CSV table of C-alpha atoms in Angstrom, one decimal:
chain,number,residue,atom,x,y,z
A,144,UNK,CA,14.4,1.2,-63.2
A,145,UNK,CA,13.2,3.6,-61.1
A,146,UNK,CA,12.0,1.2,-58.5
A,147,UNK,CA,15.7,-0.1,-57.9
A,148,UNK,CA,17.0,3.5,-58.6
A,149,UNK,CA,15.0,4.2,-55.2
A,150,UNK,CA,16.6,0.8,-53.6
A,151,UNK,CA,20.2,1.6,-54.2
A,152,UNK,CA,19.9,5.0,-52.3
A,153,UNK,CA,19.2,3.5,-49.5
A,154,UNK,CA,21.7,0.7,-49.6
A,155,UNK,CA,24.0,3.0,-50.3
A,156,UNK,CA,23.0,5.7,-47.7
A,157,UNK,CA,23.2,3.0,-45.4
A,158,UNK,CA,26.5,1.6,-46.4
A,159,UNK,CA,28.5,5.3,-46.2
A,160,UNK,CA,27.1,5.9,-42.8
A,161,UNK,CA,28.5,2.9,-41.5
A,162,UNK,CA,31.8,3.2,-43.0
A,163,UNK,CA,32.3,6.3,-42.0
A,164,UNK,CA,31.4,5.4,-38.3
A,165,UNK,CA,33.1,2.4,-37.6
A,166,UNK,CA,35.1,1.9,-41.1
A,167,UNK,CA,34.4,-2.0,-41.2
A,168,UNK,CA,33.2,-2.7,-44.6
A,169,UNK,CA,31.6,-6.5,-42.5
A,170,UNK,CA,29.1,-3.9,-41.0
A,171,UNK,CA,28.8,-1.7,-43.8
A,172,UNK,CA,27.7,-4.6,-45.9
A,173,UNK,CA,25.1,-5.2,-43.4
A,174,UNK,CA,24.0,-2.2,-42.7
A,175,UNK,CA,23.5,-2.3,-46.9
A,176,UNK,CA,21.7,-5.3,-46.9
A,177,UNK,CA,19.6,-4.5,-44.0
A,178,UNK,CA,18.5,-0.8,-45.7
A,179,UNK,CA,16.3,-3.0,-48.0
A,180,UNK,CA,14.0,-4.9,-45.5
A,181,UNK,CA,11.7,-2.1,-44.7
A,182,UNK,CA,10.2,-2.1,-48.4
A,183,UNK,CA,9.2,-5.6,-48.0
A,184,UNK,CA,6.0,-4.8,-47.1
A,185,UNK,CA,5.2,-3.3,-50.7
A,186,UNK,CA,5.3,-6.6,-52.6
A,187,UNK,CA,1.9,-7.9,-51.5
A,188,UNK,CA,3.8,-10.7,-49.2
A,189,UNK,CA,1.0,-10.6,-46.2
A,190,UNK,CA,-1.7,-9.2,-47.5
A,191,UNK,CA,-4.0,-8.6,-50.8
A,192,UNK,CA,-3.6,-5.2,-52.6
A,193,UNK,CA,-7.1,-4.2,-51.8
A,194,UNK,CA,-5.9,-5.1,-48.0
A,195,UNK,CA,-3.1,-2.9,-48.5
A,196,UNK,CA,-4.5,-0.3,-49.8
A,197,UNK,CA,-8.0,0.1,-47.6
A,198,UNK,CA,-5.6,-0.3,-44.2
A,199,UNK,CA,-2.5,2.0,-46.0
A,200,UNK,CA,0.2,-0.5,-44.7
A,201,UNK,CA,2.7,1.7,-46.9
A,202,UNK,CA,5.3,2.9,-44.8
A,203,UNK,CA,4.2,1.7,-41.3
A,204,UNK,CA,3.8,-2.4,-41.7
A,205,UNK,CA,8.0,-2.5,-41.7
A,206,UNK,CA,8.2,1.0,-41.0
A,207,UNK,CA,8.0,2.0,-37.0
A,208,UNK,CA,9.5,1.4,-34.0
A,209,UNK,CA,8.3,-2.0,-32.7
A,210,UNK,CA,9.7,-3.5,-36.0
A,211,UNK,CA,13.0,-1.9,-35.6
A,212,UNK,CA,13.2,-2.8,-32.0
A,213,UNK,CA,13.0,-6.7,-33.2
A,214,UNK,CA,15.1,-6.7,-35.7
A,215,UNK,CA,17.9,-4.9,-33.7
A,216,UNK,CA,18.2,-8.3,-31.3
A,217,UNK,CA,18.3,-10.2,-34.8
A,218,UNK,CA,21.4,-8.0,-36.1
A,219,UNK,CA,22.5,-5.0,-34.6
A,220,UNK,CA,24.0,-3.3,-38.5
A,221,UNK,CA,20.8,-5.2,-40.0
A,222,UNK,CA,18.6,-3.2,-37.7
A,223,UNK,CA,20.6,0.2,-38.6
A,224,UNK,CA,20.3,-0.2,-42.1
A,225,UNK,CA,16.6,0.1,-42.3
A,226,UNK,CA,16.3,2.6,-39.4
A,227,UNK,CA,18.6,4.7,-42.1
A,228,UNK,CA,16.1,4.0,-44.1
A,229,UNK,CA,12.6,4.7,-42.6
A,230,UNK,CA,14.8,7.5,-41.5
A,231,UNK,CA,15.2,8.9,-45.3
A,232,UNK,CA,11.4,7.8,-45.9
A,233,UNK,CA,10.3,10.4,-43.3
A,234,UNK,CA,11.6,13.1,-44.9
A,235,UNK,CA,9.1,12.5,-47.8
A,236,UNK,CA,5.1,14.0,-48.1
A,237,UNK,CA,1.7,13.0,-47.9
A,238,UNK,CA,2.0,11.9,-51.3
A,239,UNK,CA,4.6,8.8,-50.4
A,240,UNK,CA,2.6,8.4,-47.2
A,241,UNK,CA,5.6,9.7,-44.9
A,242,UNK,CA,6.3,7.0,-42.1
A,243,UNK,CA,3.8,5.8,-39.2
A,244,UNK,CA,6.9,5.5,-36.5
A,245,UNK,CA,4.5,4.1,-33.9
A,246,UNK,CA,2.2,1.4,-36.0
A,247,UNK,CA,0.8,-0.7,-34.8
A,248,UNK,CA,-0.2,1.3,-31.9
A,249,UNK,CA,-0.8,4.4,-33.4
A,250,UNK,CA,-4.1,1.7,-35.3
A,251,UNK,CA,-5.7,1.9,-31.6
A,252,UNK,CA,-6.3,5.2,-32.2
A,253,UNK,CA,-10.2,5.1,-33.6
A,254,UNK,CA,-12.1,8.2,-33.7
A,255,UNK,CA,-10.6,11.1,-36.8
A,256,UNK,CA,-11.5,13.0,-39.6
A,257,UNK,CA,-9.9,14.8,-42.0
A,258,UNK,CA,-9.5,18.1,-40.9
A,259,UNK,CA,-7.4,20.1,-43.3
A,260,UNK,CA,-8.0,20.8,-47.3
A,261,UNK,CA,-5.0,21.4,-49.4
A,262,UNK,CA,-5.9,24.2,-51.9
A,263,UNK,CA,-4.1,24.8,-55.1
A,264,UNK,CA,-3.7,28.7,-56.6
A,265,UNK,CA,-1.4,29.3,-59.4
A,266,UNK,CA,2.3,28.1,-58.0
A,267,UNK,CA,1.2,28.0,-54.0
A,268,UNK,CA,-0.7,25.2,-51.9
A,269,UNK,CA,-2.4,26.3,-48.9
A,270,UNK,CA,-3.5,24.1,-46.0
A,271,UNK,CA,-7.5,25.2,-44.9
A,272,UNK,CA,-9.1,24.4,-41.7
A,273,UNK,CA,-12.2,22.3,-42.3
A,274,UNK,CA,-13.7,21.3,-39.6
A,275,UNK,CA,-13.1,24.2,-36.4
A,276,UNK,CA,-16.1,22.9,-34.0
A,277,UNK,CA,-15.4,19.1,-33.6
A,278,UNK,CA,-18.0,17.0,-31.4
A,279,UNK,CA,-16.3,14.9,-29.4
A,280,UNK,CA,-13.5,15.8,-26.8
A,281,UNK,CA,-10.5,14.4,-28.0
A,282,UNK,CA,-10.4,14.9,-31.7
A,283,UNK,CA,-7.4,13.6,-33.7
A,284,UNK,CA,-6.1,16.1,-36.7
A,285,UNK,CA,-6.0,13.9,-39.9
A,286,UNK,CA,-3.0,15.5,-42.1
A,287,UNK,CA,-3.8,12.9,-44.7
A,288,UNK,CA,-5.9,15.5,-47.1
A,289,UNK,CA,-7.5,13.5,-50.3
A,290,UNK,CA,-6.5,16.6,-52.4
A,291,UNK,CA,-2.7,16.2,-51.2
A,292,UNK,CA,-2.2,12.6,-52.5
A,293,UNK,CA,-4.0,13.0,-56.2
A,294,UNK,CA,-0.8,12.4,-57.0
A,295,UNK,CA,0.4,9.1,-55.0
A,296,UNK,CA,0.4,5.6,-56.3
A,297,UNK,CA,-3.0,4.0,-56.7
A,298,UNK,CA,-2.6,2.0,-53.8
A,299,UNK,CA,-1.5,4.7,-51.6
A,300,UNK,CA,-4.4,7.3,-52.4
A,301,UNK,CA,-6.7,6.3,-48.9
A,302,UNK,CA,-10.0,5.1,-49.4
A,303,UNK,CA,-11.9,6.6,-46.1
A,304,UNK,CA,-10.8,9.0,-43.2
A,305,UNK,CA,-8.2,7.7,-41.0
A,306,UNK,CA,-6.9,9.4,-37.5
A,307,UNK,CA,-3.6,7.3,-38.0
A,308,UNK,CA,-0.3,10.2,-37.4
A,309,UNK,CA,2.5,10.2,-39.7
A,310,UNK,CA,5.8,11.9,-39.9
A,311,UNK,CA,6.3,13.9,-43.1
A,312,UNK,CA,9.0,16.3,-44.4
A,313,UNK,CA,9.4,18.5,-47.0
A,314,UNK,CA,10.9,16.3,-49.9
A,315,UNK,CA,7.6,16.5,-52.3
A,316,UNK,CA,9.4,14.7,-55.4
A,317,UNK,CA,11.0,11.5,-54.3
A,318,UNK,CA,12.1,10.3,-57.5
A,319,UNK,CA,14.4,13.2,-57.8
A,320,UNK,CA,15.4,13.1,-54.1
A,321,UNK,CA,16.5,9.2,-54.8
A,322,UNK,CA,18.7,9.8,-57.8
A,323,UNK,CA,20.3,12.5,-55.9
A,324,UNK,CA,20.8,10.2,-53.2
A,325,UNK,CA,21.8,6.9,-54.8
A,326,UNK,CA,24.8,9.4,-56.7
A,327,UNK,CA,26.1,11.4,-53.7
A,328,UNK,CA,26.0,8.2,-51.3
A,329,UNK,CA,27.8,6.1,-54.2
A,330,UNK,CA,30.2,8.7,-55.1
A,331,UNK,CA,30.9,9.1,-51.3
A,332,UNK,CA,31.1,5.9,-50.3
A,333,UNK,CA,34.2,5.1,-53.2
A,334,UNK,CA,35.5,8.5,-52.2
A,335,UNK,CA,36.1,6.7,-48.8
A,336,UNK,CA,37.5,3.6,-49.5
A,337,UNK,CA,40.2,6.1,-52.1
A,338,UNK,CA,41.2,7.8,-49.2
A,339,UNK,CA,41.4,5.0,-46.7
A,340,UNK,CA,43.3,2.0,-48.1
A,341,UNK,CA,42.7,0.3,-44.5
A,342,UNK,CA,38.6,0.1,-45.5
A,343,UNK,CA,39.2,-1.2,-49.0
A,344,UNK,CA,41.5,-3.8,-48.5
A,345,UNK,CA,39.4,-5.2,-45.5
A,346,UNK,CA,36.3,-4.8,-48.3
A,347,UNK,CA,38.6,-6.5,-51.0
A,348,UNK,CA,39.6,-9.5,-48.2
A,349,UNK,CA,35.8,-10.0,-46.9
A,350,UNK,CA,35.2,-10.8,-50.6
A,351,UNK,CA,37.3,-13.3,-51.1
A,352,UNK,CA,36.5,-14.8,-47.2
A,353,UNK,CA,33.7,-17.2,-46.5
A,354,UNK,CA,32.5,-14.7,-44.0
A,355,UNK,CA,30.4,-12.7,-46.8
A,356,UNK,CA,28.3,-15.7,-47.5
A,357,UNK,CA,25.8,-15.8,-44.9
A,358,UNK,CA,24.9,-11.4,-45.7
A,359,UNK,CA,24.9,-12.2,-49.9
A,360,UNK,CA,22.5,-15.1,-48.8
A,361,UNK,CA,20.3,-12.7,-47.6
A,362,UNK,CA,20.8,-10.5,-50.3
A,363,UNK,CA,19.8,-12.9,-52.7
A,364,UNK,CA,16.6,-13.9,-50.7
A,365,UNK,CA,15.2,-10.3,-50.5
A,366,UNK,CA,16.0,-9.1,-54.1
A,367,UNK,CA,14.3,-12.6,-55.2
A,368,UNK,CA,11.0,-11.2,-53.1
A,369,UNK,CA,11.0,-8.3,-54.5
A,370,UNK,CA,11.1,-9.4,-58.3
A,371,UNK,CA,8.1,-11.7,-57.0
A,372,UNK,CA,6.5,-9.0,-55.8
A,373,UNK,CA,7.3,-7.2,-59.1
A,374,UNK,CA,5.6,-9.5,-61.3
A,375,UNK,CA,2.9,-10.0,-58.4
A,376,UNK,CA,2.2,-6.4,-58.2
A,377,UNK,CA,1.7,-6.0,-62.1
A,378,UNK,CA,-0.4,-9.3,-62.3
A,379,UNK,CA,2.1,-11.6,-64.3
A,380,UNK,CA,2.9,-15.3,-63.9
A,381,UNK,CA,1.8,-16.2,-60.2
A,382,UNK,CA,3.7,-19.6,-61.2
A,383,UNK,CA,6.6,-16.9,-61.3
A,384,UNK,CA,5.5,-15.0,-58.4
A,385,UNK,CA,5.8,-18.1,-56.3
A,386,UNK,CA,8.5,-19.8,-57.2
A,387,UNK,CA,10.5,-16.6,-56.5
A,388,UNK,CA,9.0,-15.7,-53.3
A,389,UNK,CA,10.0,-19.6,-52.4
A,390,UNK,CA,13.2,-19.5,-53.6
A,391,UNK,CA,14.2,-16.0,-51.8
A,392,UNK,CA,12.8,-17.5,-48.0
A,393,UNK,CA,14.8,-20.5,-49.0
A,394,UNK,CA,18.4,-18.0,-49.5
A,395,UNK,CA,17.0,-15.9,-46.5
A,396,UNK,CA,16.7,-18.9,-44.4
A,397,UNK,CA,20.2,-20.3,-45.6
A,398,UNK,CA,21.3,-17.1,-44.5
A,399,UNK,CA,20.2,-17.8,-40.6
A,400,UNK,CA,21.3,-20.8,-40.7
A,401,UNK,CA,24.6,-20.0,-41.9
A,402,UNK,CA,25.1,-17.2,-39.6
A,403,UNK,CA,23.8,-19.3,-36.1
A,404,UNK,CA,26.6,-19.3,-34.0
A,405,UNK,CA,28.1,-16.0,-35.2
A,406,UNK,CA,27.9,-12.0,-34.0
A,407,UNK,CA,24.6,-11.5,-35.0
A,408,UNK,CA,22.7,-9.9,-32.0
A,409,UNK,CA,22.8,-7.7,-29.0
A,410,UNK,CA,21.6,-8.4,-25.4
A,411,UNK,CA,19.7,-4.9,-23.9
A,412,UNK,CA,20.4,-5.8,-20.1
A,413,UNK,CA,16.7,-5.0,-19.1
A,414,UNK,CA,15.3,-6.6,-16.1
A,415,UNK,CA,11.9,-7.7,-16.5
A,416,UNK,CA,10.6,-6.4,-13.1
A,417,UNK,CA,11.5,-2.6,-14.7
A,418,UNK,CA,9.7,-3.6,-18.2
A,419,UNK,CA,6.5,-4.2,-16.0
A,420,UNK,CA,6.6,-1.5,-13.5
A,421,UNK,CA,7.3,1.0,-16.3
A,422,UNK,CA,4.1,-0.5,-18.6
A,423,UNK,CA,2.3,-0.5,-15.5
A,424,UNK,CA,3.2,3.5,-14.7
A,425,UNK,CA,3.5,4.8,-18.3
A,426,UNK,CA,-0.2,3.6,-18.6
A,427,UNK,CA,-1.7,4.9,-15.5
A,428,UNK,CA,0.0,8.4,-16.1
A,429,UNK,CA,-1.1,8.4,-20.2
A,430,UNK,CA,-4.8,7.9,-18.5
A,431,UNK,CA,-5.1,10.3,-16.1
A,432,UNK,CA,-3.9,13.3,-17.9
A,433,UNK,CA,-6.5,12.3,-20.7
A,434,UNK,CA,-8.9,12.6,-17.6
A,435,UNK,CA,-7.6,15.4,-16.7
A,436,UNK,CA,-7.5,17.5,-19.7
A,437,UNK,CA,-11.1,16.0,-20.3
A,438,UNK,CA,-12.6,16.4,-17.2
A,439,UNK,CA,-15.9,18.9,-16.8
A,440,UNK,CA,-16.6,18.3,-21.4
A,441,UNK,CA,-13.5,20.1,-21.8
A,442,UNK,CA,-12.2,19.4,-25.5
A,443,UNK,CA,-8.4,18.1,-26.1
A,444,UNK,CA,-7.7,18.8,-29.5
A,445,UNK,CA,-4.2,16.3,-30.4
């Protein structure tokens, strides 16, 4: 209950931001649909639980940038729909792992230790310094204290030091943020279509329209996933597990084939002699100011 309790806020976070920004309940629906690809990642789909865990995949894997960036020249509203809601996710602690915006890149980053302690007195948490005399030059604070995520999921407590950055907020109980979220987005988003006949009877004609095929297609196909994740994830029937995980890429890739043809992407004008160039010059600047704030054993603390 719980676990879909968290789902609908986002769908539903999603879906009143769009409506109130462009007031097409088409996009609104999409930006819905698309608020629940990000979690995909959880159910064990492309990688063991013991690979998930050791590497923390948990709110980088479908969670940053470069995923983001592909799936907005898929679908534009798909694409802002889970931006909304890695976008939510960062708001949350250690303890839900917060979200890795720049994974995989951020993984290049080897060398990092944990560096702070969390402390618990009575009602108050302090943050302690550890380790004030690193070794090596560059040395990459690790946030990621074990005594800050005794309270996470199993497979989101981390096994061994990691350098990887994350972005985290203040929100340190997301079950209660979620069913404060899933009411006020619901209770906003009918609020909306009350006051704006225009909206609902759009919503109420895209219903009844062949046009909301293709996006409940792809509906179908991720909540299918995620109950075979469900029954994956609490080691079930993998008969089940599979034949649900088939089924869903089956709706999923109706869904593409159903919307070929249609308003489905965006083209970024980019010319590919300026994609170059700029890889070429964002690299050679990003090494010589390492070198530079390096040079004579001086230490770069990041």
């Amino acid at each position: 209950m719980v676990y879909f309790l968290n789902l609908g806020s986002h769908i539903f976070f999603a879906g009143v931001v769009t409506a109130i920004f462009t007031g097409n309940p088409y996009f609104t629906l999409l930006a819905g649909v698309g608020s629940f690809i990000p979690d995909l990642h959880r159910e064990y789909l492309f990688v063991s639980p013991k690979g998930f865990r050791k590497e923390q995949y948990h709110r980088a894997l479908f969670h940053n940038l470069l995923f983001l960036s592909g799936l907005f020249f898929v679908n534009v509203w798909l694409a802002l729909g889970a931006f909304l809601h890695i976008f939510i996710d960062s708001f949350t602690t250690d303890k839900d792992k917060g979200v890795e915006w720049l994974f995989p890149f951020s993984r290049l980053v080897k060398r990092g230790r944990y560096t702070l302690t969390a402390k618990s007195k009575e009602s108050s948490c302090t943050l302690e310094l550890v380790d004030q005399n690193p070794p090596d030059r560059v040395c990459f604070l690790n946030e990621d204290s074990p005594e800050a995520t005794k309270l996470s999921d199993p497979d989101l407590k981390e096994s061994r030091t990691v350098p990887w950055r994350r972005t985290y907020g203040p929100l340190a109980n997301g079950q209660l943020f979620d069913r404060w979220l899933f009411v006020a987005s619901f209770s906003l988003l009918t609020l909306y279509a009350l006051v704006n006949p225009d909206f609902a009877t759009a919503g109420k004609n895209l219903i009844l329209s062949t046009q909301i095929i293709p996006p409940m297609s792809l509906l179908t196909g991720i909540v299918l996933v995620f109950l075979g994740g469900l029954l994956k994830r609490n080691k079930k029937s993998r008969k089940g597990y599979i034949t649900l995980f088939t089924a869903g890429c089956v709706f999923m890739i109706l869904s593409a084939v159903l919307s070929a043809g249609g308003v489905s992407g965006y083209k970024l004008p980019l010319e590919p002699i300026f994609v170059a160039v700029a890889c070429v010059v964002l690299f050679v600047e990003a090494v010589f100011i390492w070198r530079l704030s390096t040079r004579g054993g001086r230490k770069a603390m990041v």
